[in-house]
Amino acid sequence: MDLIKPFIEKVLYPEMEKRRGNHIRDYTKELIEHEALNGGEFDALRRRKLSALLTVCAEHVPAYRGKIDPILAKEKPEEALKKLAPLTKKSFMEAPDSYLNENVKKENLIANRTGGSTSEPVHFYLDRKTVEYFEAARWRALSWYGITPGSRSVMVWGSPIELSRMEDRRHTLEEKYLKNRIVIPAYALIPESVPRYVKTIEKYRPEYIYGYSSVLFALSTLIIKQNLRPGIRLKAVVSTSETLYDFQREAIKNAFSCPVVNEYGARDGGILAYECPEGPMHVSAENAILEVVDPCTYEPLETGRTGLLLVTDLNNVSMPRLRYALGDMAALCGESCPCGRGMPLLKELSGRVDDMFVAKDGRLIHGHAFNHVARNLTAIAKFQIRQISPERAVLRYVLSENAAQDEVQTFLDGVSNILAGSEIEMIRVSEIPPDKSGKFRYAIREFDLY
Ligand SMILES: [Zn+2]
């Protein structure tokens, strides 16, 4: 019997609330209550929060001083927000301290940084309230699947940097008894370790499994291949940090026979959207305003069109970043979800803007295009394409056992067609390692977009 769950929920959380003023459960309750709000009520709530945020920025944040009309911020905050230029990671990193609210002390804030797997890490600060609202957004969404803060979980993690910290004994004990979870180190997953991992999962009996989509996919593929599907009933497998492709979702579902849930979160953006049991992704609308703009001109795009996502966190008044470009491509959706929850929907998450390729004629091509070619070709076990310039790319690919030559040719021809006119160096290799953060990227552009 799982005794840690009632300990966490009945002892640990109340204690954290009493001693440290932790509000995660209050915020979660508040967010769950908001599910009953309709579109207009959501807008009004967000408008109030945005107006307060913009007023703080105008008065106390050096980077925004003189850039926000205080009257417009009070009366029409959405318009005041849209007048600001989007904030890129690059421009934020030029003067990060100018985004600090003068009324807060840095030492009272929580220092954080992005993983920096593809570019230089971004260092930034969050306040407790913001972090607790991030957590609350996750717990609200997981409650749709019957998962609560004490629910037992297995984390399938791929980052060797984070793993070295996680393998520390004290950390392992904390994870086990204070978070009710264990970690399976799935970096450089090898087929021989899969029976042991499956046994661990069966013995530990988690309510859900959590991990990077590429790592969950790799594990699921090996489970299916070795016919080792765990004999336990899970409430969900939650995929995070990366785009969850349909083929990955199918494999994970096949291996674990439970709902596969897409979490859209970012280290510097929080939990921004979560998949509903009905399918669509609900935006954590009380926590953030999401906008979609053209990735080259920054002009706003109409609802439904895919572009660069801008995020304005509504809680972080300590280090506000308005219209911040996380680097993700997405589309918003104007429709409502059959579940009846009022939070707006994300129509599509299309990966990183860094994954966009530039054709020789200047067209932008999404890295998905290469996945589409490989999708039904069992001959192609793995591939990675790097675009060096609009004229040149390097494709590395791994073949499955007994790969059919005509399928290989279909793949190579398909890639050539997508990048018509470019010179593509094609190299067959025996393995393609994940990057140093443990993530695996299929398509990488190595030069700036504009
Ligand atoms: Zn829904």
PDB file of C-alpha atoms in Angstrom, residues 26 111 261 309:
ATOM      1  CA  ASP A  26      -4.839  27.197  -2.609  1.00  0.00           C
ATOM      2  CA  ALA A 111      17.360  32.022  -9.463  1.00  0.00           C
ATOM      3  CA  VAL A 261      -0.819  13.489 -22.000  1.00  0.00           C
ATOM      4  CA  LEU A 309       4.695  32.222 -29.701  1.00  0.00           C
TER       5      LEU A 309
END
